[in-house]
Short mmCIF file of C-alpha atoms and ligand atoms in Angstrom, two decimals:
data_model
loop_
_atom_site.label_atom_id
_atom_site.label_comp_id
_atom_site.label_asym_id
_atom_site.label_seq_id
_atom_site.Cartn_x
_atom_site.Cartn_y
_atom_site.Cartn_z
CA MET E 1 -28.51 37.80 24.33
CA ARG E 2 -29.31 36.65 20.83
CA ASN E 3 -32.51 34.65 20.56
CA GLU E 4 -32.49 31.77 18.07
CA VAL E 5 -34.94 29.10 16.97
CA ILE E 6 -34.29 26.25 14.55
CA PHE E 7 -36.83 26.18 11.74
CA HIS E 8 -36.29 22.49 10.89
CA SER E 9 -35.81 21.25 14.46
CA GLU E 10 -36.43 17.60 13.47
CA ALA E 11 -34.10 17.84 10.49
CA LEU E 12 -31.07 19.59 11.99
CA GLU E 13 -29.07 18.43 14.99
CA LYS E 14 -26.17 20.08 16.78
CA GLU E 15 -22.83 18.27 16.54
CA GLY E 16 -20.51 20.43 18.62
CA ASN E 17 -21.05 23.95 17.33
CA THR E 18 -22.21 22.80 13.90
CA LEU E 19 -25.75 22.01 12.76
CA VAL E 20 -25.97 18.85 10.69
CA GLN E 21 -28.84 17.61 8.50
CA MET E 22 -30.02 14.27 9.87
CA GLY E 23 -31.59 11.55 7.75
CA PHE E 24 -32.90 8.06 8.54
CA ARG E 25 -31.00 5.02 7.28
CA CYS E 26 -33.22 1.95 7.02
CA ASP E 27 -31.71 -1.34 8.25
CA ALA E 28 -34.13 -3.40 6.14
CA CYS E 29 -33.62 -1.87 2.66
CA GLY E 30 -30.54 0.28 3.23
CA LYS E 31 -32.08 3.46 1.81
CA THR E 32 -31.69 6.87 3.44
CA SER E 33 -34.61 9.30 3.69
CA TYR E 34 -34.93 12.92 4.79
CA PRO E 35 -36.16 14.18 7.14
CA VAL E 36 -36.25 11.42 9.78
CA TYR E 37 -39.49 9.39 9.59
CA GLU E 38 -40.85 6.83 12.06
CA LEU E 39 -41.20 4.32 9.21
CA CYS E 40 -39.05 3.95 6.11
CA PRO E 41 -40.97 5.60 3.19
CA PHE E 42 -39.59 2.92 0.82
CA CYS E 43 -40.37 -0.33 2.68
CA SER E 44 -42.32 0.73 5.85
CA SER E 45 -39.75 -0.81 8.20
CA GLY E 46 -39.30 0.92 11.54
CA GLU E 47 -35.81 -0.50 12.00
CA GLY E 48 -33.06 1.98 11.34
CA SER E 49 -31.18 4.87 12.78
CA LYS E 50 -30.53 8.57 12.39
CA THR E 51 -27.57 9.32 10.18
CA PRO E 52 -25.86 12.59 9.23
CA LEU E 53 -26.37 13.43 5.56
CA SER E 54 -23.63 14.30 3.07
CA ASN E 55 -23.02 18.03 2.93
CA THR E 56 -22.68 18.25 -0.86
CA GLY E 57 -25.01 17.22 -3.66
CA THR E 58 -26.10 17.79 -7.25
CA LEU E 59 -28.98 20.04 -8.29
CA PHE E 60 -31.73 17.84 -9.80
CA SER E 61 -34.29 20.57 -10.56
CA TYR E 62 -35.19 24.07 -9.41
CA SER E 63 -37.60 26.96 -9.82
CA VAL E 64 -37.32 30.71 -9.33
CA THR E 65 -40.03 32.78 -7.62
CA ARG E 66 -39.93 36.44 -8.58
CA VAL E 67 -42.35 37.84 -5.97
CA PRO E 68 -41.78 38.11 -2.20
CA VAL E 69 -42.96 35.09 -0.18
CA GLY E 70 -43.31 35.67 3.57
CA PRO E 71 -39.93 36.89 4.84
CA PHE E 72 -38.09 35.95 1.62
CA LYS E 73 -37.14 38.56 -0.97
CA PRO E 74 -37.07 37.65 -4.67
CA PRO E 75 -35.57 36.12 -6.61
CA ILE E 76 -36.18 33.02 -4.46
CA ILE E 77 -34.49 29.91 -5.83
CA ALA E 78 -35.69 26.55 -4.51
CA GLY E 79 -34.82 23.11 -5.74
CA TYR E 80 -34.24 19.42 -5.20
CA ILE E 81 -30.68 18.35 -4.45
CA ASP E 82 -29.58 14.74 -4.96
CA LEU E 83 -27.13 13.53 -2.31
CA PRO E 84 -24.57 10.73 -2.88
CA GLU E 85 -26.53 8.36 -0.59
CA GLY E 86 -29.51 8.56 -2.97
CA THR E 87 -31.58 10.99 -0.89
CA ARG E 88 -33.33 13.92 -2.59
CA VAL E 89 -33.53 17.03 -0.38
CA PHE E 90 -35.67 20.13 -0.98
CA GLY E 91 -34.06 23.43 -0.11
CA GLN E 92 -33.45 27.05 -0.89
CA ILE E 93 -30.44 27.91 -3.04
CA ARG E 94 -28.51 31.12 -2.36
CA ALA E 95 -26.74 31.97 -5.58
CA ASP E 96 -26.80 34.32 -8.55
CA VAL E 97 -29.90 33.24 -10.52
CA LYS E 98 -27.91 33.33 -13.78
CA ALA E 99 -25.34 30.88 -12.37
CA VAL E 100 -27.87 28.22 -11.31
CA LYS E 101 -28.01 25.15 -13.58
CA THR E 102 -29.33 21.63 -13.09
CA GLY E 103 -26.43 19.27 -12.45
CA MET E 104 -24.37 21.88 -10.60
CA SER E 105 -22.62 20.97 -7.32
CA LEU E 106 -24.06 22.51 -4.17
CA LYS E 107 -23.07 22.40 -0.53
CA VAL E 108 -25.34 22.76 2.46
CA GLU E 109 -24.88 25.60 4.92
CA THR E 110 -26.80 26.60 8.02
CA GLY E 111 -27.50 30.06 9.33
CA THR E 112 -30.14 32.73 9.74
CA ILE E 113 -32.87 32.30 7.12
CA TRP E 114 -34.92 35.23 8.39
CA THR E 115 -35.24 37.50 11.44
CA GLU E 116 -38.57 37.93 13.23
CA LYS E 117 -39.85 41.42 14.18
CA ASP E 118 -38.79 40.77 17.82
CA GLY E 119 -35.23 40.07 16.68
CA THR E 120 -35.43 36.27 16.96
CA GLU E 121 -33.20 34.69 14.34
CA VAL E 122 -34.73 31.69 12.60
CA ILE E 123 -31.99 29.17 11.81
CA GLY E 124 -32.24 26.74 8.94
CA TYR E 125 -30.34 25.20 6.05
CA TYR E 126 -29.80 26.39 2.49
CA TYR E 127 -27.53 25.44 -0.39
CA THR E 128 -24.76 27.44 -2.06
CA PRO E 129 -22.63 26.66 -5.13
CA CYS E 130 -19.54 24.53 -4.40
CA GLY E 131 -17.36 26.37 -6.88
CA LYS E 132 -16.53 23.12 -8.69
CA GLU E 133 -18.22 24.25 -11.93
CA LYS E 134 -16.19 24.86 -15.07
CA GLY E 135 -14.88 28.41 -14.97
CA GLY E 136 -16.17 28.94 -11.43
CA ALA E 137 -14.07 30.29 -8.61
CA GLU E 138 -12.57 27.80 -6.14
ZN1 LIG G 201 -36.56 0.64 4.09
#
């Protein structure tokens, strides 16, 4: 039997067989934050509810690490992705380094982000290009 753990257990929830990123929508100011906090980081209200986040966004900024970090092999691309609801999410981007540009469309995916020595698969989220760029494949 395959052993799995979710790396961002507070940030991902199962909906059927799919893992979904969950944010917090504040009833007082209407803003959405990620991950889920006890109090709204914008207005400190505790009134609100968990809400599934949009699965596509726009790359705000990114950096490339060219040395191995823990289980990750270089080049490691990490960045901030702006979602339509106004939430900025930090995540790893799996793409050809040369194809990554600020402003590009990305979609979230979930899957194995690394495998432990005992075979346990660590499940998390990452972003991949949407293929909506000029000249990109659909
Ligand atoms: Zn608020």
